[in-house]
């Protein structure tokens, strides 16, 4: 008899699952709005967001004007969020907040709209348009609900996105340096230092800017070399003033010394500006 127990168990589970699926399929085809709504809420409470969302999507047009419509729309937006459909959840949470600005769910919906955009923010290597949209949305949320229980999490999301943009800016400047676009690298590192004065990348940015300027000066036409070597001296002074213990100090000093020697070789008559 024992040999039949596993087969019996599998048959029992299969029967229960089939019955469950059959019941769900009947609900999908049902025209009973009340029964369908109750089932959707039950699925939602159990964490079955796929089934809940499918039922709610059918129900929402049928619930217009009824008290259940508000809850149904919030739940539907959240089923998309819970299934990681962040583009859709962002859209539906915003739609909900616009439709029900005085709802008890309005604050949470506005927060989850921002969180959906946050979740949809791409890796730093990609275009960051969505990241800027998420930051704007988070700031709007913080302005609208300054004492919200979600404020700490919203602030953490904002900081994480800012760090992503900071990393993006630094890596973009570094890429210019690596592909030997030295003038563009200097401009990008300048912009980075101004935009992120407290960044952990600033020491490396200052050194790479100095190095890029030095390489630019070396490769310049004679008419521009003196001016560009003088910039090397300026960048070097900034570097040693701010990072006197840097592990790159010796390399920086070598560039400084070489630049002074090159400037001394250039006659003033050769410095006509272009």
PDB file of C-alpha atoms in Angstrom:
ATOM      1  CA  UNK A   1       0.000   0.000   0.000  1.00  0.00           C
ATOM      2  CA  UNK A   2       2.888   2.374   0.766  1.00  0.00           C
ATOM      3  CA  UNK A   3       3.943   2.419  -2.887  1.00  0.00           C
ATOM      4  CA  UNK A   4       0.615   4.056  -3.792  1.00  0.00           C
ATOM      5  CA  UNK A   5       0.940   6.934  -1.304  1.00  0.00           C
ATOM      6  CA  UNK A   6       3.208   9.225  -3.403  1.00  0.00           C
ATOM      7  CA  UNK A   7       0.993   8.741  -6.447  1.00  0.00           C
ATOM      8  CA  UNK A   8      -2.129   9.393  -4.392  1.00  0.00           C
ATOM      9  CA  UNK A   9      -0.579  12.559  -2.929  1.00  0.00           C
ATOM     10  CA  UNK A  10       0.371  13.873  -6.370  1.00  0.00           C
ATOM     11  CA  UNK A  11      -3.141  13.129  -7.640  1.00  0.00           C
ATOM     12  CA  UNK A  12      -4.680  14.938  -4.683  1.00  0.00           C
ATOM     13  CA  UNK A  13      -2.521  18.047  -5.136  1.00  0.00           C
ATOM     14  CA  UNK A  14      -3.198  18.075  -8.886  1.00  0.00           C
ATOM     15  CA  UNK A  15      -6.926  17.847  -8.258  1.00  0.00           C
ATOM     16  CA  UNK A  16      -6.838  20.721  -5.780  1.00  0.00           C
ATOM     17  CA  UNK A  17      -4.778  22.891  -8.134  1.00  0.00           C
ATOM     18  CA  UNK A  18      -7.081  22.103 -11.029  1.00  0.00           C
ATOM     19  CA  UNK A  19     -10.079  22.982  -8.912  1.00  0.00           C
ATOM     20  CA  UNK A  20      -8.420  26.226  -7.869  1.00  0.00           C
ATOM     21  CA  UNK A  21      -7.597  27.144 -11.474  1.00  0.00           C
ATOM     22  CA  UNK A  22     -11.095  26.230 -12.573  1.00  0.00           C
ATOM     23  CA  UNK A  23     -12.551  28.485  -9.875  1.00  0.00           C
ATOM     24  CA  UNK A  24     -10.314  31.339 -10.962  1.00  0.00           C
ATOM     25  CA  UNK A  25     -11.257  30.856 -14.622  1.00  0.00           C
ATOM     26  CA  UNK A  26     -14.926  30.954 -13.663  1.00  0.00           C
ATOM     27  CA  UNK A  27     -14.329  34.219 -11.805  1.00  0.00           C
ATOM     28  CA  UNK A  28     -12.698  35.745 -14.888  1.00  0.00           C
ATOM     29  CA  UNK A  29     -15.779  34.923 -16.932  1.00  0.00           C
ATOM     30  CA  UNK A  30     -18.225  35.852 -14.209  1.00  0.00           C
ATOM     31  CA  UNK A  31     -20.469  38.869 -14.540  1.00  0.00           C
ATOM     32  CA  UNK A  32     -21.021  39.046 -10.788  1.00  0.00           C
ATOM     33  CA  UNK A  33     -19.138  42.242  -9.900  1.00  0.00           C
ATOM     34  CA  UNK A  34     -19.495  41.816  -6.140  1.00  0.00           C
ATOM     35  CA  UNK A  35     -18.262  38.235  -6.142  1.00  0.00           C
ATOM     36  CA  UNK A  36     -15.388  39.131  -8.444  1.00  0.00           C
ATOM     37  CA  UNK A  37     -14.370  42.079  -6.257  1.00  0.00           C
ATOM     38  CA  UNK A  38     -14.428  40.004  -3.060  1.00  0.00           C
ATOM     39  CA  UNK A  39     -12.269  37.348  -4.719  1.00  0.00           C
ATOM     40  CA  UNK A  40      -9.815  39.980  -5.998  1.00  0.00           C
ATOM     41  CA  UNK A  41      -9.392  41.390  -2.484  1.00  0.00           C
ATOM     42  CA  UNK A  42      -8.892  37.883  -1.093  1.00  0.00           C
ATOM     43  CA  UNK A  43      -6.229  37.105  -3.687  1.00  0.00           C
ATOM     44  CA  UNK A  44      -4.580  40.449  -2.895  1.00  0.00           C
ATOM     45  CA  UNK A  45      -4.555  39.771   0.851  1.00  0.00           C
ATOM     46  CA  UNK A  46      -2.995  36.355   0.233  1.00  0.00           C
ATOM     47  CA  UNK A  47      -0.246  37.934  -1.895  1.00  0.00           C
ATOM     48  CA  UNK A  48      -1.389  36.461  -5.208  1.00  0.00           C
ATOM     49  CA  UNK A  49      -0.952  39.742  -7.055  1.00  0.00           C
ATOM     50  CA  UNK A  50      -1.197  38.260 -10.533  1.00  0.00           C
ATOM     51  CA  UNK A  51      -4.709  36.898 -10.019  1.00  0.00           C
ATOM     52  CA  UNK A  52      -5.779  39.926  -8.008  1.00  0.00           C
ATOM     53  CA  UNK A  53      -4.485  42.291 -10.669  1.00  0.00           C
ATOM     54  CA  UNK A  54      -6.138  40.424 -13.518  1.00  0.00           C
ATOM     55  CA  UNK A  55      -9.518  40.516 -11.770  1.00  0.00           C
ATOM     56  CA  UNK A  56      -9.151  44.164 -10.738  1.00  0.00           C
ATOM     57  CA  UNK A  57      -8.242  45.242 -14.260  1.00  0.00           C
ATOM     58  CA  UNK A  58     -11.577  43.813 -15.444  1.00  0.00           C
ATOM     59  CA  UNK A  59     -13.454  45.304 -12.507  1.00  0.00           C
ATOM     60  CA  UNK A  60     -12.251  48.911 -12.492  1.00  0.00           C
ATOM     61  CA  UNK A  61     -14.454  50.104 -15.392  1.00  0.00           C
ATOM     62  CA  UNK A  62     -17.431  48.349 -13.787  1.00  0.00           C
ATOM     63  CA  UNK A  63     -16.876  49.931 -10.355  1.00  0.00           C
ATOM     64  CA  UNK A  64     -17.072  53.562 -11.479  1.00  0.00           C
ATOM     65  CA  UNK A  65     -19.231  55.561  -9.086  1.00  0.00           C
ATOM     66  CA  UNK A  66     -19.135  52.846  -6.440  1.00  0.00           C
ATOM     67  CA  UNK A  67     -17.304  53.118  -3.062  1.00  0.00           C
ATOM     68  CA  UNK A  68     -15.132  50.118  -3.949  1.00  0.00           C
ATOM     69  CA  UNK A  69     -13.622  51.917  -6.959  1.00  0.00           C
ATOM     70  CA  UNK A  70     -11.053  53.831  -4.898  1.00  0.00           C
ATOM     71  CA  UNK A  71      -9.652  50.769  -3.150  1.00  0.00           C
ATOM     72  CA  UNK A  72      -9.747  48.731  -6.347  1.00  0.00           C
ATOM     73  CA  UNK A  73      -7.641  51.284  -8.231  1.00  0.00           C
ATOM     74  CA  UNK A  74      -5.072  51.551  -5.453  1.00  0.00           C
ATOM     75  CA  UNK A  75      -4.838  47.771  -5.155  1.00  0.00           C
ATOM     76  CA  UNK A  76      -4.514  47.429  -8.928  1.00  0.00           C
ATOM     77  CA  UNK A  77      -1.613  49.899  -9.020  1.00  0.00           C
ATOM     78  CA  UNK A  78       0.052  48.001  -6.195  1.00  0.00           C
ATOM     79  CA  UNK A  79      -0.366  44.621  -7.903  1.00  0.00           C
ATOM     80  CA  UNK A  80       1.713  46.019 -10.759  1.00  0.00           C
ATOM     81  CA  UNK A  81       4.337  47.303  -8.336  1.00  0.00           C
ATOM     82  CA  UNK A  82       4.497  43.965  -6.505  1.00  0.00           C
ATOM     83  CA  UNK A  83       5.021  42.197  -9.838  1.00  0.00           C
ATOM     84  CA  UNK A  84       7.831  44.654 -10.692  1.00  0.00           C
ATOM     85  CA  UNK A  85       5.924  46.240 -13.540  1.00  0.00           C
ATOM     86  CA  UNK A  86       7.357  49.596 -12.476  1.00  0.00           C
ATOM     87  CA  UNK A  87       6.453  51.604 -15.569  1.00  0.00           C
ATOM     88  CA  UNK A  88       2.829  50.552 -15.193  1.00  0.00           C
ATOM     89  CA  UNK A  89       2.736  50.985 -11.420  1.00  0.00           C
ATOM     90  CA  UNK A  90       4.192  54.502 -11.730  1.00  0.00           C
ATOM     91  CA  UNK A  91       1.459  55.376 -14.209  1.00  0.00           C
ATOM     92  CA  UNK A  92      -1.390  53.896 -12.149  1.00  0.00           C
ATOM     93  CA  UNK A  93      -0.218  55.333  -8.823  1.00  0.00           C
ATOM     94  CA  UNK A  94      -0.012  58.809 -10.357  1.00  0.00           C
ATOM     95  CA  UNK A  95      -3.438  58.344 -11.937  1.00  0.00           C
ATOM     96  CA  UNK A  96      -4.822  57.286  -8.564  1.00  0.00           C
ATOM     97  CA  UNK A  97      -3.292  60.253  -6.704  1.00  0.00           C
ATOM     98  CA  UNK A  98      -4.648  62.656  -9.327  1.00  0.00           C
ATOM     99  CA  UNK A  99      -8.115  61.097  -9.219  1.00  0.00           C
ATOM    100  CA  UNK A 100      -8.341  60.751  -5.415  1.00  0.00           C
ATOM    101  CA  UNK A 101      -6.184  63.553  -3.936  1.00  0.00           C
ATOM    102  CA  UNK A 102      -8.042  63.380  -0.599  1.00  0.00           C
ATOM    103  CA  UNK A 103      -7.978  59.594  -0.295  1.00  0.00           C
ATOM    104  CA  UNK A 104      -6.475  57.903   2.726  1.00  0.00           C
ATOM    105  CA  UNK A 105      -4.278  56.112   0.167  1.00  0.00           C
ATOM    106  CA  UNK A 106      -3.161  59.331  -1.575  1.00  0.00           C
ATOM    107  CA  UNK A 107       0.066  59.801   0.386  1.00  0.00           C
ATOM    108  CA  UNK A 108       1.141  56.186  -0.040  1.00  0.00           C
ATOM    109  CA  UNK A 109       0.182  56.236  -3.726  1.00  0.00           C
ATOM    110  CA  UNK A 110       2.286  59.354  -4.300  1.00  0.00           C
ATOM    111  CA  UNK A 111       5.213  57.753  -2.495  1.00  0.00           C
ATOM    112  CA  UNK A 112       4.870  54.506  -4.436  1.00  0.00           C
ATOM    113  CA  UNK A 113       4.726  56.480  -7.685  1.00  0.00           C
ATOM    114  CA  UNK A 114       8.148  57.884  -6.782  1.00  0.00           C
ATOM    115  CA  UNK A 115       9.377  54.481  -5.651  1.00  0.00           C
ATOM    116  CA  UNK A 116       8.261  52.921  -8.940  1.00  0.00           C
ATOM    117  CA  UNK A 117      10.304  55.518 -10.842  1.00  0.00           C
ATOM    118  CA  UNK A 118      13.208  54.860  -8.473  1.00  0.00           C
ATOM    119  CA  UNK A 119      13.010  51.117  -9.175  1.00  0.00           C
ATOM    120  CA  UNK A 120      12.911  51.835 -12.913  1.00  0.00           C
ATOM    121  CA  UNK A 121      16.059  53.968 -12.814  1.00  0.00           C
ATOM    122  CA  UNK A 122      18.685  52.293 -15.067  1.00  0.00           C
ATOM    123  CA  UNK A 123      22.307  51.416 -14.364  1.00  0.00           C
ATOM    124  CA  UNK A 124      24.633  54.422 -14.407  1.00  0.00           C
ATOM    125  CA  UNK A 125      26.114  53.502 -17.801  1.00  0.00           C
ATOM    126  CA  UNK A 126      22.753  54.084 -19.498  1.00  0.00           C
ATOM    127  CA  UNK A 127      20.781  57.240 -20.224  1.00  0.00           C
ATOM    128  CA  UNK A 128      19.670  58.788 -16.921  1.00  0.00           C
ATOM    129  CA  UNK A 129      16.491  60.565 -18.032  1.00  0.00           C
ATOM    130  CA  UNK A 130      14.425  58.249 -15.818  1.00  0.00           C
ATOM    131  CA  UNK A 131      16.701  58.954 -12.866  1.00  0.00           C
ATOM    132  CA  UNK A 132      16.096  62.694 -13.164  1.00  0.00           C
ATOM    133  CA  UNK A 133      12.341  62.033 -13.363  1.00  0.00           C
ATOM    134  CA  UNK A 134      12.534  59.926 -10.204  1.00  0.00           C
ATOM    135  CA  UNK A 135      14.473  62.621  -8.338  1.00  0.00           C
ATOM    136  CA  UNK A 136      11.955  65.262  -9.344  1.00  0.00           C
ATOM    137  CA  UNK A 137       9.086  63.031  -8.225  1.00  0.00           C
ATOM    138  CA  UNK A 138      10.732  62.297  -4.862  1.00  0.00           C
ATOM    139  CA  UNK A 139      11.304  65.993  -4.228  1.00  0.00           C
ATOM    140  CA  UNK A 140       7.674  66.733  -5.078  1.00  0.00           C
ATOM    141  CA  UNK A 141       6.606  64.052  -2.611  1.00  0.00           C
ATOM    142  CA  UNK A 142       8.836  65.473   0.149  1.00  0.00           C
ATOM    143  CA  UNK A 143       7.476  68.974  -0.468  1.00  0.00           C
ATOM    144  CA  UNK A 144       3.874  67.772  -0.400  1.00  0.00           C
ATOM    145  CA  UNK A 145       4.224  65.486   2.635  1.00  0.00           C
ATOM    146  CA  UNK A 146       7.045  66.925   4.774  1.00  0.00           C
ATOM    147  CA  UNK A 147       6.097  64.880   7.850  1.00  0.00           C
ATOM    148  CA  UNK A 148       5.326  61.633   6.027  1.00  0.00           C
ATOM    149  CA  UNK A 149       6.210  58.299   7.568  1.00  0.00           C
ATOM    150  CA  UNK A 150       7.795  57.509   4.198  1.00  0.00           C
ATOM    151  CA  UNK A 151      10.135  60.517   4.339  1.00  0.00           C
ATOM    152  CA  UNK A 152      13.273  58.635   5.548  1.00  0.00           C
ATOM    153  CA  UNK A 153      12.939  56.069   2.770  1.00  0.00           C
ATOM    154  CA  UNK A 154      12.265  58.781   0.187  1.00  0.00           C
ATOM    155  CA  UNK A 155      15.379  60.670   1.297  1.00  0.00           C
ATOM    156  CA  UNK A 156      17.458  57.486   1.080  1.00  0.00           C
ATOM    157  CA  UNK A 157      16.171  56.884  -2.452  1.00  0.00           C
ATOM    158  CA  UNK A 158      17.088  60.442  -3.414  1.00  0.00           C
ATOM    159  CA  UNK A 159      20.611  60.033  -2.039  1.00  0.00           C
ATOM    160  CA  UNK A 160      21.073  56.749  -3.887  1.00  0.00           C
ATOM    161  CA  UNK A 161      19.999  58.327  -7.169  1.00  0.00           C
ATOM    162  CA  UNK A 162      22.293  61.319  -6.584  1.00  0.00           C
ATOM    163  CA  UNK A 163      25.201  58.931  -6.046  1.00  0.00           C
ATOM    164  CA  UNK A 164      24.334  57.192  -9.297  1.00  0.00           C
ATOM    165  CA  UNK A 165      24.433  60.509 -11.171  1.00  0.00           C
ATOM    166  CA  UNK A 166      27.686  61.393  -9.424  1.00  0.00           C
ATOM    167  CA  UNK A 167      29.225  58.095 -10.514  1.00  0.00           C
ATOM    168  CA  UNK A 168      27.900  58.633 -14.039  1.00  0.00           C
ATOM    169  CA  UNK A 169      29.504  62.092 -14.235  1.00  0.00           C
ATOM    170  CA  UNK A 170      32.852  60.849 -12.933  1.00  0.00           C
ATOM    171  CA  UNK A 171      32.977  57.798 -15.190  1.00  0.00           C
ATOM    172  CA  UNK A 172      32.033  59.918 -18.217  1.00  0.00           C
ATOM    173  CA  UNK A 173      34.909  62.317 -17.497  1.00  0.00           C
ATOM    174  CA  UNK A 174      37.239  59.373 -16.953  1.00  0.00           C
ATOM    175  CA  UNK A 175      36.176  57.866 -20.263  1.00  0.00           C
ATOM    176  CA  UNK A 176      37.258  61.030 -22.084  1.00  0.00           C
ATOM    177  CA  UNK A 177      40.649  60.678 -20.420  1.00  0.00           C
ATOM    178  CA  UNK A 178      40.971  56.976 -21.286  1.00  0.00           C
ATOM    179  CA  UNK A 179      40.217  57.556 -24.969  1.00  0.00           C
ATOM    180  CA  UNK A 180      42.711  60.473 -25.033  1.00  0.00           C
ATOM    181  CA  UNK A 181      40.185  63.278 -25.537  1.00  0.00           C
ATOM    182  CA  UNK A 182      42.179  65.342 -23.084  1.00  0.00           C
ATOM    183  CA  UNK A 183      40.553  68.738 -23.569  1.00  0.00           C
ATOM    184  CA  UNK A 184      37.088  67.217 -23.121  1.00  0.00           C
ATOM    185  CA  UNK A 185      38.361  65.334 -20.066  1.00  0.00           C
ATOM    186  CA  UNK A 186      39.612  68.551 -18.438  1.00  0.00           C
ATOM    187  CA  UNK A 187      36.272  70.255 -19.085  1.00  0.00           C
ATOM    188  CA  UNK A 188      34.342  67.274 -17.720  1.00  0.00           C
ATOM    189  CA  UNK A 189      36.505  66.983 -14.589  1.00  0.00           C
ATOM    190  CA  UNK A 190      36.098  70.727 -13.977  1.00  0.00           C
ATOM    191  CA  UNK A 191      32.341  70.357 -14.217  1.00  0.00           C
ATOM    192  CA  UNK A 192      32.397  67.326 -11.923  1.00  0.00           C
ATOM    193  CA  UNK A 193      34.380  69.131  -9.225  1.00  0.00           C
ATOM    194  CA  UNK A 194      32.003  72.082  -9.312  1.00  0.00           C
ATOM    195  CA  UNK A 195      28.866  69.939  -9.218  1.00  0.00           C
ATOM    196  CA  UNK A 196      30.081  67.458  -6.583  1.00  0.00           C
ATOM    197  CA  UNK A 197      32.480  69.350  -4.278  1.00  0.00           C
ATOM    198  CA  UNK A 198      32.183  66.718  -1.516  1.00  0.00           C
ATOM    199  CA  UNK A 199      32.536  63.644  -3.703  1.00  0.00           C
ATOM    200  CA  UNK A 200      34.764  60.755  -2.689  1.00  0.00           C
ATOM    201  CA  UNK A 201      36.012  60.775  -6.295  1.00  0.00           C
ATOM    202  CA  UNK A 202      37.420  64.307  -6.079  1.00  0.00           C
ATOM    203  CA  UNK A 203      41.030  63.357  -5.332  1.00  0.00           C
ATOM    204  CA  UNK A 204      41.167  61.054  -8.340  1.00  0.00           C
ATOM    205  CA  UNK A 205      39.314  63.639 -10.430  1.00  0.00           C
ATOM    206  CA  UNK A 206      41.871  66.331  -9.495  1.00  0.00           C
ATOM    207  CA  UNK A 207      44.786  64.070 -10.383  1.00  0.00           C
ATOM    208  CA  UNK A 208      43.292  62.900 -13.674  1.00  0.00           C
ATOM    209  CA  UNK A 209      42.477  66.487 -14.617  1.00  0.00           C
ATOM    210  CA  UNK A 210      46.112  67.422 -13.953  1.00  0.00           C
ATOM    211  CA  UNK A 211      47.293  64.428 -15.985  1.00  0.00           C
ATOM    212  CA  UNK A 212      44.897  65.202 -18.846  1.00  0.00           C
ATOM    213  CA  UNK A 213      46.075  68.816 -18.981  1.00  0.00           C
ATOM    214  CA  UNK A 214      49.705  67.685 -18.966  1.00  0.00           C
ATOM    215  CA  UNK A 215      49.108  65.249 -21.842  1.00  0.00           C
ATOM    216  CA  UNK A 216      47.140  67.917 -23.705  1.00  0.00           C
ATOM    217  CA  UNK A 217      50.028  70.355 -23.364  1.00  0.00           C
ATOM    218  CA  UNK A 218      52.554  67.775 -24.594  1.00  0.00           C
ATOM    219  CA  UNK A 219      50.486  67.034 -27.687  1.00  0.00           C
ATOM    220  CA  UNK A 220      49.598  70.661 -28.485  1.00  0.00           C
ATOM    221  CA  UNK A 221      50.928  72.748 -31.339  1.00  0.00           C
ATOM    222  CA  UNK A 222      53.830  74.992 -30.229  1.00  0.00           C
ATOM    223  CA  UNK A 223      51.654  78.122 -30.215  1.00  0.00           C
ATOM    224  CA  UNK A 224      49.453  76.687 -27.452  1.00  0.00           C
ATOM    225  CA  UNK A 225      51.962  74.790 -25.339  1.00  0.00           C
ATOM    226  CA  UNK A 226      53.049  77.560 -22.972  1.00  0.00           C
ATOM    227  CA  UNK A 227      49.470  78.480 -22.041  1.00  0.00           C
ATOM    228  CA  UNK A 228      48.580  74.837 -21.468  1.00  0.00           C
ATOM    229  CA  UNK A 229      51.673  74.052 -19.416  1.00  0.00           C
ATOM    230  CA  UNK A 230      50.833  77.033 -17.208  1.00  0.00           C
ATOM    231  CA  UNK A 231      47.443  75.413 -16.601  1.00  0.00           C
ATOM    232  CA  UNK A 232      49.303  72.268 -15.493  1.00  0.00           C
ATOM    233  CA  UNK A 233      51.069  74.322 -12.836  1.00  0.00           C
ATOM    234  CA  UNK A 234      47.753  75.725 -11.643  1.00  0.00           C
ATOM    235  CA  UNK A 235      46.130  72.265 -11.454  1.00  0.00           C
ATOM    236  CA  UNK A 236      49.193  70.919  -9.648  1.00  0.00           C
ATOM    237  CA  UNK A 237      48.980  73.642  -7.013  1.00  0.00           C
ATOM    238  CA  UNK A 238      45.317  72.848  -6.401  1.00  0.00           C
ATOM    239  CA  UNK A 239      46.123  69.148  -6.149  1.00  0.00           C
ATOM    240  CA  UNK A 240      48.913  69.399  -3.572  1.00  0.00           C
ATOM    241  CA  UNK A 241      47.008  72.000  -1.527  1.00  0.00           C
ATOM    242  CA  UNK A 242      44.000  69.711  -1.217  1.00  0.00           C
ATOM    243  CA  UNK A 243      45.615  66.272  -1.238  1.00  0.00           C
ATOM    244  CA  UNK A 244      49.124  66.598   0.252  1.00  0.00           C
ATOM    245  CA  UNK A 245      49.184  62.926   1.288  1.00  0.00           C
ATOM    246  CA  UNK A 246      48.003  61.528  -2.040  1.00  0.00           C
ATOM    247  CA  UNK A 247      49.636  58.371  -3.358  1.00  0.00           C
ATOM    248  CA  UNK A 248      49.859  60.192  -6.722  1.00  0.00           C
ATOM    249  CA  UNK A 249      51.941  63.026  -5.307  1.00  0.00           C
ATOM    250  CA  UNK A 250      55.217  61.840  -6.875  1.00  0.00           C
ATOM    251  CA  UNK A 251      53.642  61.568 -10.342  1.00  0.00           C
ATOM    252  CA  UNK A 252      52.106  65.025  -9.903  1.00  0.00           C
ATOM    253  CA  UNK A 253      55.487  66.497  -8.936  1.00  0.00           C
ATOM    254  CA  UNK A 254      57.088  64.961 -12.031  1.00  0.00           C
ATOM    255  CA  UNK A 255      54.462  66.598 -14.271  1.00  0.00           C
ATOM    256  CA  UNK A 256      54.997  69.906 -12.460  1.00  0.00           C
ATOM    257  CA  UNK A 257      58.782  69.806 -12.878  1.00  0.00           C
ATOM    258  CA  UNK A 258      58.595  68.798 -16.540  1.00  0.00           C
ATOM    259  CA  UNK A 259      56.036  71.502 -17.261  1.00  0.00           C
ATOM    260  CA  UNK A 260      58.266  74.215 -15.756  1.00  0.00           C
ATOM    261  CA  UNK A 261      61.181  72.975 -17.832  1.00  0.00           C
ATOM    262  CA  UNK A 262      59.083  73.072 -21.010  1.00  0.00           C
ATOM    263  CA  UNK A 263      57.834  76.591 -20.232  1.00  0.00           C
ATOM    264  CA  UNK A 264      61.421  77.753 -19.774  1.00  0.00           C
ATOM    265  CA  UNK A 265      62.287  76.462 -23.249  1.00  0.00           C
ATOM    266  CA  UNK A 266      59.497  78.400 -24.947  1.00  0.00           C
ATOM    267  CA  UNK A 267      60.374  81.920 -26.038  1.00  0.00           C
ATOM    268  CA  UNK A 268      57.766  84.635 -25.331  1.00  0.00           C
ATOM    269  CA  UNK A 269      57.574  85.394 -29.065  1.00  0.00           C
ATOM    270  CA  UNK A 270      56.278  81.840 -29.659  1.00  0.00           C
ATOM    271  CA  UNK A 271      53.200  82.319 -27.434  1.00  0.00           C
ATOM    272  CA  UNK A 272      50.834  84.060 -29.838  1.00  0.00           C
ATOM    273  CA  UNK A 273      47.310  83.084 -28.773  1.00  0.00           C
ATOM    274  CA  UNK A 274      44.810  81.654 -31.183  1.00  0.00           C
TER     275      UNK A 274
END
